[in-house]
Amino acid sequence: MTTDTITAAAAGTWRLGDLTVNRIGFGAMRLTSNADGSPSDRDRATAVLRRAVELGVNHIDTAAFYFSPLRSANELINRALAPYPDDLVIVTKVGPGRDPSGEWLPMARPDQLRVQVEENLRQLGRDHLDVVNLRVYGPEPLAEHFGALAELRDAGLIRHLGVSAIRPHQLAEAQSVAPVVCVQNSYGLGYRAGNDQLLRDCAAQGIAFVPFFSLATSGREAGASGAEHDEVRAAAREHGVTPAQVRLAWTLHRGPNVLAIPGTGNPEHLVQNVAAGGLRLTADDLARLEAVHQSA
């Protein structure tokens, strides 16, 4: 597959409410700083975002709390992509917050969520947000927080609602308050296999399952320590791709409702991530990788 033929459309599509997105998207968290913690290069980050859209990415995941001392993910998105393409869906999340020094703040109270929503609107330069995920902390009831977001949806500030980092029982609780279009939890090959059932529950209800850290292995980024499972490496060799691409393809193979949002500030890795949406693993590949997933 040449660079000219790589497109996010190869992964297929899913609907977030009335919004159709390609199943391979882009996570903006890594745009603000480099792996060593130093600030990212503004022009490079801008170029990555524009290239993602050129490659057919129309689903970007972000948050106002994605920032470094010199960079804000939302403002980078605004600078790179506004005026926004008509089909671009920007998903953000609220609940957590950070002070200007980057220190994490306690979970926002329900009455503080409007301020967080308005901060995202201002930074992105929009009059409404396509999808807002409530990022929850622990198993406590979320109905009051989700209800506050439902009121902002009714007021026209938000189009659709989702939840993030939930326990399985919290999906039904959120659904009892307002429709949920996506669930965003940490999940990947050999990582958080306990979310397998939640993924299936979402599929049965027509809800998107959006894993973050989908390239993680035992809580670390795959390959970060030089470690990668032999079966993943073998599949990568057989298909002439990278282990990360195998992991992304496996993630998309988990169900038609699964959306991948790999993030990177590297233009080359961006192309590889999008190309993974067109990688078709064989039944034998999937059987071997399932054994890896269940044994982790």
Tab-separated table of C-alpha atoms in Angstrom:
chain	number	residue	atom	x	y	z
A	1	MET	CA	0.000	0.000	0.000
A	2	THR	CA	1.520	3.306	-1.065
A	3	THR	CA	1.104	6.530	0.880
A	4	ASP	CA	-1.133	7.862	-1.902
A	5	THR	CA	-3.671	5.067	-1.357
A	6	ILE	CA	-3.763	5.150	2.450
A	7	THR	CA	-7.082	6.401	3.777
A	8	ALA	CA	-8.880	6.198	7.091
A	9	ALA	CA	-11.971	5.119	5.163
A	10	ALA	CA	-10.412	1.653	4.741
A	11	ALA	CA	-11.313	0.894	8.364
A	12	GLY	CA	-15.026	1.341	7.710
A	13	THR	CA	-17.410	3.681	9.503
A	14	TRP	CA	-19.582	3.917	12.606
A	15	ARG	CA	-22.184	6.411	13.726
A	16	LEU	CA	-21.916	8.496	16.879
A	17	GLY	CA	-25.558	9.428	17.113
A	18	ASP	CA	-26.212	11.151	13.778
A	19	LEU	CA	-22.498	11.699	13.060
A	20	THR	CA	-20.632	9.227	10.838
A	21	VAL	CA	-16.910	8.742	11.481
A	22	ASN	CA	-14.205	6.549	10.038
A	23	ARG	CA	-13.233	3.886	12.559
A	24	ILE	CA	-9.579	4.925	12.626
A	25	GLY	CA	-9.303	8.337	14.250
A	26	PHE	CA	-6.704	10.451	16.005
A	27	GLY	CA	-6.009	11.114	19.672
A	28	ALA	CA	-4.623	14.587	20.396
A	29	MET	CA	-3.023	13.964	23.803
A	30	ARG	CA	0.486	13.513	22.421
A	31	LEU	CA	0.498	16.704	20.407
A	32	THR	CA	1.440	18.910	23.331
A	33	SER	CA	4.745	17.406	24.451
A	34	ASN	CA	7.481	15.031	23.403
A	35	ALA	CA	8.204	11.676	25.020
A	36	ASP	CA	10.831	13.307	27.258
A	37	GLY	CA	8.320	15.879	28.487
A	38	SER	CA	9.690	18.790	26.480
A	39	PRO	CA	7.189	20.963	24.575
A	40	SER	CA	6.290	19.742	21.110
A	41	ASP	CA	7.082	21.702	17.976
A	42	ARG	CA	4.017	23.782	17.069
A	43	ASP	CA	4.514	23.617	13.312
A	44	ARG	CA	5.085	19.860	13.371
A	45	ALA	CA	1.957	19.278	15.466
A	46	THR	CA	-0.045	21.472	13.105
A	47	ALA	CA	1.283	19.537	10.120
A	48	VAL	CA	0.347	16.196	11.718
A	49	LEU	CA	-3.238	17.342	12.272
A	50	ARG	CA	-3.604	18.591	8.713
A	51	ARG	CA	-2.071	15.407	7.341
A	52	ALA	CA	-4.483	13.313	9.422
A	53	VAL	CA	-7.445	15.057	7.824
A	54	GLU	CA	-5.855	14.650	4.373
A	55	LEU	CA	-5.693	10.902	5.077
A	56	GLY	CA	-9.407	10.786	5.803
A	57	VAL	CA	-9.375	11.040	9.593
A	58	ASN	CA	-12.648	12.704	10.602
A	59	HIS	CA	-12.723	11.781	14.322
A	60	ILE	CA	-10.359	13.624	16.673
A	61	ASP	CA	-10.315	12.995	20.413
A	62	THR	CA	-9.120	15.813	22.655
A	63	ALA	CA	-9.631	17.586	26.001
A	64	ALA	CA	-8.977	21.009	27.496
A	65	PHE	CA	-6.697	19.337	30.046
A	66	TYR	CA	-4.378	18.122	27.277
A	67	PHE	CA	-1.754	20.825	27.585
A	68	SER	CA	1.926	21.366	28.346
A	69	PRO	CA	3.602	24.598	29.481
A	70	LEU	CA	3.633	25.898	25.894
A	71	ARG	CA	1.001	23.878	24.018
A	72	SER	CA	-2.753	23.250	24.207
A	73	ALA	CA	-4.161	20.382	22.154
A	74	ASN	CA	-7.443	22.198	21.575
A	75	GLU	CA	-5.747	25.371	20.410
A	76	LEU	CA	-3.441	23.382	18.111
A	77	ILE	CA	-6.532	21.746	16.583
A	78	ASN	CA	-8.163	25.148	16.141
A	79	ARG	CA	-5.036	26.641	14.566
A	80	ALA	CA	-4.497	23.705	12.220
A	81	LEU	CA	-8.013	22.875	11.096
A	82	ALA	CA	-10.365	25.859	11.466
A	83	PRO	CA	-12.534	26.517	9.574
A	84	TYR	CA	-13.362	22.902	10.233
A	85	PRO	CA	-14.335	20.421	7.502
A	86	ASP	CA	-18.066	19.699	7.570
A	87	ASP	CA	-17.531	15.999	8.296
A	88	LEU	CA	-14.973	16.452	11.099
A	89	VAL	CA	-16.179	15.187	14.490
A	90	ILE	CA	-14.285	16.507	17.510
A	91	VAL	CA	-14.840	14.581	20.727
A	92	THR	CA	-13.726	16.051	24.021
A	93	LYS	CA	-14.034	15.084	27.663
A	94	VAL	CA	-14.757	16.813	30.944
A	95	GLY	CA	-14.597	15.932	34.618
A	96	PRO	CA	-10.868	16.106	35.304
A	97	GLY	CA	-9.062	19.423	35.431
A	98	ARG	CA	-5.554	20.771	35.846
A	99	ASP	CA	-4.326	24.067	37.254
A	100	PRO	CA	-2.024	26.289	35.138
A	101	SER	CA	1.047	24.500	36.507
A	102	GLY	CA	-0.305	21.170	35.264
A	103	GLU	CA	-1.243	19.756	38.672
A	104	TRP	CA	-4.410	17.660	38.672
A	105	LEU	CA	-7.449	19.079	40.427
A	106	PRO	CA	-10.231	17.126	42.158
A	107	MET	CA	-13.067	15.815	39.998
A	108	ALA	CA	-15.276	18.699	38.889
A	109	ARG	CA	-18.595	19.101	40.654
A	110	PRO	CA	-21.709	18.909	38.473
A	111	ASP	CA	-22.099	22.700	38.654
A	112	GLN	CA	-18.517	23.161	37.400
A	113	LEU	CA	-18.986	21.144	34.209
A	114	ARG	CA	-20.490	24.054	32.282
A	115	VAL	CA	-17.260	26.028	32.800
A	116	GLN	CA	-15.273	23.071	31.422
A	117	VAL	CA	-17.583	22.758	28.415
A	118	GLU	CA	-17.291	26.481	27.728
A	119	GLU	CA	-13.490	26.259	27.993
A	120	ASN	CA	-13.472	23.574	25.290
A	121	LEU	CA	-15.791	25.680	23.126
A	122	ARG	CA	-13.555	28.720	23.460
A	123	GLN	CA	-10.310	26.878	22.765
A	124	LEU	CA	-11.739	25.031	19.763
A	125	GLY	CA	-13.521	28.095	18.431
A	126	ARG	CA	-16.894	26.366	18.155
A	127	ASP	CA	-20.455	27.185	19.149
A	128	HIS	CA	-21.222	23.579	20.119
A	129	LEU	CA	-19.301	20.397	20.864
A	130	ASP	CA	-19.993	17.287	18.768
A	131	VAL	CA	-19.504	14.753	21.568
A	132	VAL	CA	-18.556	15.258	25.207
A	133	ASN	CA	-17.433	12.326	27.349
A	134	LEU	CA	-17.828	12.426	31.108
A	135	ARG	CA	-14.548	11.069	32.485
A	136	VAL	CA	-15.458	9.426	35.788
A	137	TYR	CA	-13.427	8.617	38.865
A	138	GLY	CA	-14.180	5.280	40.483
A	139	PRO	CA	-17.468	3.414	40.992
A	140	GLU	CA	-19.444	6.266	42.576
A	141	PRO	CA	-22.796	7.256	41.053
A	142	LEU	CA	-22.440	9.492	38.015
A	143	ALA	CA	-26.077	10.432	37.436
A	144	GLU	CA	-25.790	13.975	38.822
A	145	HIS	CA	-22.728	14.774	36.681
A	146	PHE	CA	-24.219	13.175	33.575
A	147	GLY	CA	-27.475	14.997	34.196
A	148	ALA	CA	-25.610	18.307	34.203
A	149	LEU	CA	-24.168	17.462	30.780
A	150	ALA	CA	-27.600	16.396	29.538
A	151	GLU	CA	-28.876	19.874	30.456
A	152	LEU	CA	-26.063	21.439	28.407
A	153	ARG	CA	-27.001	19.140	25.533
A	154	ASP	CA	-30.604	20.293	25.783
A	155	ALA	CA	-29.326	23.892	25.756
A	156	GLY	CA	-27.529	23.253	22.453
A	157	LEU	CA	-23.939	23.419	23.706
A	158	ILE	CA	-23.403	19.672	23.187
A	159	ARG	CA	-24.718	17.404	20.449
A	160	HIS	CA	-24.077	13.936	21.932
A	161	LEU	CA	-22.832	12.451	25.194
A	162	GLY	CA	-20.458	9.655	26.119
A	163	VAL	CA	-18.684	8.282	29.173
A	164	SER	CA	-15.052	7.466	29.868
A	165	ALA	CA	-13.182	5.237	32.330
A	166	ILE	CA	-16.408	3.671	33.580
A	167	ARG	CA	-17.127	0.502	35.493
A	168	PRO	CA	-19.594	-1.791	33.663
A	169	HIS	CA	-22.551	-0.938	35.918
A	170	GLN	CA	-22.150	2.765	35.197
A	171	LEU	CA	-23.175	2.428	31.554
A	172	ALA	CA	-26.755	1.567	32.508
A	173	GLU	CA	-26.751	4.376	35.058
A	174	ALA	CA	-25.696	6.899	32.411
A	175	GLN	CA	-28.172	5.492	29.889
A	176	SER	CA	-30.979	6.011	32.405
A	177	VAL	CA	-30.185	9.742	32.368
A	178	ALA	CA	-29.513	10.387	28.666
A	179	PRO	CA	-28.477	8.467	25.530
A	180	VAL	CA	-24.809	7.400	25.426
A	181	VAL	CA	-23.167	7.292	21.980
A	182	CYS	CA	-19.702	6.097	23.072
A	183	VAL	CA	-17.769	4.487	25.902
A	184	GLN	CA	-14.081	5.329	26.150
A	185	ASN	CA	-12.082	2.931	28.327
A	186	SER	CA	-8.489	1.752	28.394
A	187	TYR	CA	-8.190	-1.470	26.423
A	188	GLY	CA	-5.840	-3.232	24.038
A	189	LEU	CA	-4.343	-6.545	23.003
A	190	GLY	CA	-3.390	-8.262	26.251
A	191	TYR	CA	-4.433	-5.179	28.221
A	192	ARG	CA	-7.593	-4.806	30.304
A	193	ALA	CA	-9.188	-7.963	28.918
A	194	GLY	CA	-11.821	-7.494	31.603
A	195	ASN	CA	-13.381	-4.918	29.283
A	196	ASP	CA	-14.202	-7.589	26.678
A	197	GLN	CA	-17.755	-7.945	27.995
A	198	LEU	CA	-18.287	-4.182	28.192
A	199	LEU	CA	-17.237	-3.950	24.548
A	200	ARG	CA	-19.823	-6.610	23.646
A	201	ASP	CA	-22.499	-4.873	25.741
A	202	CYS	CA	-21.823	-1.644	23.855
A	203	ALA	CA	-22.084	-3.456	20.516
A	204	ALA	CA	-25.452	-4.924	21.500
A	205	GLN	CA	-26.745	-1.424	22.261
A	206	GLY	CA	-25.268	0.257	19.184
A	207	ILE	CA	-22.777	2.219	21.279
A	208	ALA	CA	-19.234	2.897	20.081
A	209	PHE	CA	-16.428	1.452	22.188
A	210	VAL	CA	-13.380	3.721	21.948
A	211	PRO	CA	-10.274	2.242	23.576
A	212	PHE	CA	-7.482	4.482	24.738
A	213	PHE	CA	-3.993	3.106	25.364
A	214	SER	CA	-4.799	0.576	22.627
A	215	LEU	CA	-1.063	0.197	22.016
A	216	ALA	CA	-0.378	-0.538	25.659
A	217	THR	CA	1.010	-3.796	26.938
A	218	SER	CA	0.861	-4.418	30.683
A	219	GLY	CA	0.350	-0.709	31.255
A	220	ARG	CA	3.232	0.387	29.040
A	221	GLU	CA	3.353	1.430	25.446
A	222	ALA	CA	4.182	-1.558	23.281
A	223	GLY	CA	7.833	-1.517	22.417
A	224	ALA	CA	8.662	1.282	24.858
A	225	SER	CA	10.864	-1.093	26.822
A	226	GLY	CA	11.832	-3.139	23.783
A	227	ALA	CA	9.323	-5.800	24.831
A	228	GLU	CA	6.717	-7.185	22.463
A	229	HIS	CA	4.980	-10.538	22.375
A	230	ASP	CA	6.425	-13.072	19.919
A	231	GLU	CA	3.031	-13.709	18.313
A	232	VAL	CA	2.552	-9.994	17.647
A	233	ARG	CA	6.010	-9.790	16.098
A	234	ALA	CA	5.315	-12.890	13.991
A	235	ALA	CA	2.057	-11.475	12.651
A	236	ALA	CA	3.808	-8.210	11.853
A	237	ARG	CA	6.526	-10.014	9.884
A	238	GLU	CA	3.991	-12.075	7.935
A	239	HIS	CA	2.064	-8.967	6.880
A	240	GLY	CA	5.101	-6.730	6.389
A	241	VAL	CA	3.897	-4.210	8.961
A	242	THR	CA	4.912	-3.001	12.426
A	243	PRO	CA	3.764	-4.619	15.698
A	244	ALA	CA	1.884	-1.406	16.506
A	245	GLN	CA	-0.072	-1.772	13.275
A	246	VAL	CA	-0.976	-5.342	14.211
A	247	ARG	CA	-2.219	-4.118	17.584
A	248	LEU	CA	-4.366	-1.438	15.975
A	249	ALA	CA	-5.772	-3.872	13.407
A	250	TRP	CA	-6.569	-6.347	16.190
A	251	THR	CA	-8.380	-3.592	18.086
A	252	LEU	CA	-10.556	-2.795	15.062
A	253	HIS	CA	-11.273	-6.501	14.545
A	254	ARG	CA	-12.886	-6.687	18.012
A	255	GLY	CA	-16.167	-5.422	16.609
A	256	PRO	CA	-17.705	-3.029	14.092
A	257	ASN	CA	-18.486	-0.606	16.926
A	258	VAL	CA	-14.826	-0.266	17.967
A	259	LEU	CA	-13.157	3.025	17.079
A	260	ALA	CA	-9.380	3.429	17.365
A	261	ILE	CA	-7.856	6.796	18.309
A	262	PRO	CA	-4.066	6.312	18.245
A	263	GLY	CA	-2.172	9.497	18.930
A	264	THR	CA	1.206	10.646	17.714
A	265	GLY	CA	3.186	13.766	16.982
A	266	ASN	CA	5.246	11.904	14.386
A	267	PRO	CA	4.111	12.263	10.744
A	268	GLU	CA	5.525	8.857	9.807
A	269	HIS	CA	3.769	7.095	12.672
A	270	LEU	CA	0.549	8.865	11.722
A	271	VAL	CA	0.643	7.323	8.241
A	272	GLN	CA	1.374	3.888	9.726
A	273	ASN	CA	-1.520	4.210	12.179
A	274	VAL	CA	-3.993	5.167	9.479
A	275	ALA	CA	-2.703	2.383	7.221
A	276	ALA	CA	-3.422	-0.133	9.999
A	277	GLY	CA	-7.111	0.506	9.367
A	278	GLY	CA	-6.742	-1.326	6.078
A	279	LEU	CA	-4.865	-4.312	7.518
A	280	ARG	CA	-6.962	-7.475	7.410
A	281	LEU	CA	-5.789	-10.090	9.877
A	282	THR	CA	-6.514	-13.734	9.038
A	283	ALA	CA	-8.581	-16.101	11.165
A	284	ASP	CA	-5.320	-17.797	12.160
A	285	ASP	CA	-3.797	-14.457	13.156
A	286	LEU	CA	-6.806	-13.642	15.283
A	287	ALA	CA	-6.800	-17.035	16.980
A	288	ARG	CA	-3.129	-16.700	17.927
A	289	LEU	CA	-3.594	-13.120	19.113
A	290	GLU	CA	-6.672	-14.079	21.134
A	291	ALA	CA	-4.495	-16.516	23.073
A	292	VAL	CA	-2.090	-13.661	23.800
A	293	HIS	CA	-4.965	-11.426	24.898
A	294	GLN	CA	-6.485	-13.976	27.261
A	295	SER	CA	-3.170	-15.053	28.788
A	296	ALA	CA	-2.035	-11.558	29.753
